[in-house]
Amino acid sequence: MGQRAVTASAVFVAVLATAAAIYLVDQGYRPPISAAPPVTPEIRRFDLYLHAFEVGDRPVYHWMPPTLVVNAGDPVMLRVINADPDSAHGFALGAFNLAVPSIPPGQATTLRFRATRPGVYHFGCALTGCAADHASQVGQLVVLGDTPP
Ligand SMILES: [Cu+2]
């Protein structure tokens, strides 16, 4: 073994020993279980449109945006706009006891609530018979957060 190889081996062993020492010192460090900072509730404002469009000669309705995301504890201000120029629609978010039976064409209504429980909740149109695809007029509210113990 040449002088160069011996030197390289010695450097390798020294680096390995240093890494091992750092590892052992680090054993005393315990990271917190959750590194995420606590979330401060913030007012979340959304404009939620019920849009109407044609597929062929068939009218189709959907919510825009189809998904709303908030943090648990956030107060939510939800302006629901019926952008269908021809017929009334409603709004229902059953998990939070919110229901607007009917919003006239082109009109809006504002709802305020607190997103208290984490989870994924569906909302939809509350006006049965508004259109052929009434049952498909659904969107979702995602409430982020840890489920309380
Ligand atoms: Cu509807």
Short mmCIF file of C-alpha atoms and ligand atoms in Angstrom, two decimals:
data_model
loop_
_atom_site.label_atom_id
_atom_site.label_comp_id
_atom_site.label_asym_id
_atom_site.label_seq_id
_atom_site.Cartn_x
_atom_site.Cartn_y
_atom_site.Cartn_z
CA MET A 1 0.00 0.00 0.00
CA GLY A 2 1.45 3.32 -1.03
CA GLN A 3 1.79 6.41 1.10
CA ARG A 4 -1.09 8.03 -0.79
CA ALA A 5 -3.48 5.14 -0.09
CA VAL A 6 -2.58 5.17 3.60
CA THR A 7 -3.28 8.91 3.79
CA ALA A 8 -6.62 8.49 1.99
CA SER A 9 -7.59 5.68 4.39
CA ALA A 10 -6.64 7.81 7.39
CA VAL A 11 -8.75 10.73 6.10
CA PHE A 12 -11.67 8.37 5.48
CA VAL A 13 -11.46 6.95 9.03
CA ALA A 14 -11.22 10.48 10.49
CA VAL A 15 -14.31 11.63 8.58
CA LEU A 16 -16.19 8.50 9.68
CA ALA A 17 -15.20 9.05 13.32
CA THR A 18 -16.31 12.70 13.17
CA ALA A 19 -19.67 11.73 11.66
CA ALA A 20 -20.16 9.10 14.37
CA ALA A 21 -19.32 11.63 17.09
CA ILE A 22 -21.78 14.15 15.67
CA TYR A 23 -24.41 11.41 15.49
CA LEU A 24 -23.88 10.47 19.15
CA VAL A 25 -24.05 14.11 20.30
CA ASP A 26 -27.24 14.51 18.28
CA GLN A 27 -28.84 11.59 20.12
CA GLY A 28 -29.58 14.00 22.96
CA TYR A 29 -31.73 16.15 20.69
CA ARG A 30 -35.39 15.28 20.47
CA PRO A 31 -37.37 17.20 17.86
CA PRO A 32 -40.86 18.33 18.87
CA ILE A 33 -43.65 15.97 17.89
CA SER A 34 -45.18 18.62 15.66
CA ALA A 35 -42.85 21.13 14.10
CA ALA A 36 -45.73 23.08 12.54
CA PRO A 37 -46.37 26.44 14.17
CA PRO A 38 -49.79 26.88 15.78
CA VAL A 39 -52.36 28.14 13.29
CA THR A 40 -53.93 31.50 14.05
CA PRO A 41 -57.55 31.69 12.88
CA GLU A 42 -58.03 34.05 9.94
CA ILE A 43 -61.18 35.29 8.25
CA ARG A 44 -61.51 33.41 4.96
CA ARG A 45 -63.60 35.09 2.27
CA PHE A 46 -64.87 33.22 -0.76
CA ASP A 47 -67.03 34.07 -3.73
CA LEU A 48 -68.71 30.83 -4.68
CA TYR A 49 -70.46 30.83 -8.05
CA LEU A 50 -73.04 28.42 -9.31
CA HIS A 51 -72.19 28.48 -13.01
CA ALA A 52 -74.43 27.36 -15.85
CA PHE A 53 -73.09 26.22 -19.16
CA GLU A 54 -74.25 24.12 -22.09
CA VAL A 55 -72.96 20.70 -23.05
CA GLY A 56 -74.48 20.18 -26.47
CA ASP A 57 -78.05 21.32 -25.89
CA ARG A 58 -78.04 20.20 -22.25
CA PRO A 59 -77.53 22.75 -19.44
CA VAL A 60 -74.97 21.74 -16.82
CA TYR A 61 -74.33 23.46 -13.48
CA HIS A 62 -71.33 23.44 -11.22
CA TRP A 63 -69.76 25.36 -8.34
CA MET A 64 -66.71 27.52 -8.90
CA PRO A 65 -64.42 27.05 -7.16
CA PRO A 66 -65.46 23.42 -6.57
CA THR A 67 -63.26 23.13 -3.47
CA LEU A 68 -62.86 25.58 -0.59
CA VAL A 69 -59.98 25.09 1.86
CA VAL A 70 -59.77 26.64 5.33
CA ASN A 71 -58.10 25.86 8.64
CA ALA A 72 -60.07 24.57 11.61
CA GLY A 73 -61.14 27.55 13.69
CA ASP A 74 -61.27 30.00 10.79
CA PRO A 75 -64.28 32.29 10.53
CA VAL A 76 -65.60 31.95 6.98
CA MET A 77 -67.45 34.56 4.93
CA LEU A 78 -69.04 32.82 2.00
CA ARG A 79 -70.76 34.85 -0.70
CA VAL A 80 -72.87 32.44 -2.74
CA ILE A 81 -73.69 33.78 -6.20
CA ASN A 82 -76.27 32.21 -8.44
CA ALA A 83 -74.73 32.93 -11.85
CA ASP A 84 -77.46 31.01 -13.65
CA PRO A 85 -79.39 33.70 -15.55
CA ASP A 86 -82.48 31.51 -15.96
CA SER A 87 -83.33 29.66 -12.78
CA ALA A 88 -83.10 29.85 -9.02
CA HIS A 89 -80.76 27.61 -7.02
CA GLY A 90 -80.13 27.11 -3.33
CA PHE A 91 -77.17 26.33 -1.15
CA ALA A 92 -76.71 23.77 1.61
CA LEU A 93 -73.74 22.84 3.77
CA GLY A 94 -75.39 20.38 6.09
CA ALA A 95 -72.38 19.68 8.30
CA PHE A 96 -72.48 23.30 9.48
CA ASN A 97 -76.27 23.66 9.48
CA LEU A 98 -76.22 26.13 6.62
CA ALA A 99 -79.07 26.24 4.14
CA VAL A 100 -80.39 28.85 1.76
CA PRO A 101 -83.52 27.37 0.16
CA SER A 102 -83.50 29.61 -2.92
CA ILE A 103 -81.29 32.27 -4.51
CA PRO A 104 -82.95 33.99 -7.49
CA PRO A 105 -81.13 34.09 -10.87
CA GLY A 106 -78.22 36.52 -10.78
CA GLN A 107 -78.57 37.14 -7.03
CA ALA A 108 -76.17 36.48 -4.15
CA THR A 109 -76.36 35.79 -0.46
CA THR A 110 -73.62 35.91 2.18
CA LEU A 111 -73.18 33.29 4.89
CA ARG A 112 -70.93 33.51 7.93
CA PHE A 113 -69.84 30.56 10.01
CA ARG A 114 -66.85 29.16 11.83
CA ALA A 115 -65.18 26.06 10.43
CA THR A 116 -64.92 24.31 13.76
CA ARG A 117 -64.25 20.67 12.86
CA PRO A 118 -61.53 19.33 10.56
CA GLY A 119 -62.78 17.17 7.73
CA VAL A 120 -64.10 17.14 4.18
CA TYR A 121 -67.70 18.28 3.85
CA HIS A 122 -69.91 18.39 0.80
CA PHE A 123 -72.09 21.32 -0.14
CA GLY A 124 -74.70 21.48 -2.83
CA CYS A 125 -77.82 23.07 -4.18
CA ALA A 126 -80.75 23.13 -1.77
CA LEU A 127 -83.44 23.73 -4.37
CA THR A 128 -84.68 20.29 -5.37
CA GLY A 129 -85.85 20.18 -8.97
CA CYS A 130 -83.85 23.25 -10.05
CA ALA A 131 -82.43 21.31 -13.00
CA ALA A 132 -81.98 17.78 -14.31
CA ASP A 133 -78.50 17.57 -12.76
CA HIS A 134 -79.54 18.97 -9.37
CA ALA A 135 -77.96 16.04 -7.51
CA SER A 136 -74.63 16.67 -9.26
CA GLN A 137 -74.39 20.29 -8.14
CA VAL A 138 -71.89 19.49 -5.38
CA GLY A 139 -68.62 20.89 -4.13
CA GLN A 140 -66.51 20.38 -1.04
CA LEU A 141 -65.26 22.31 1.93
CA VAL A 142 -61.94 21.04 3.26
CA VAL A 143 -61.22 22.03 6.87
CA LEU A 144 -57.57 21.37 7.68
CA GLY A 145 -56.39 20.58 11.18
CA ASP A 146 -55.79 17.89 13.74
CA THR A 147 -58.81 16.02 14.94
CA PRO A 148 -59.19 16.82 18.63
CA PRO A 149 -58.30 13.87 20.94
CU CU B 1 -79.58 23.99 -8.27
#
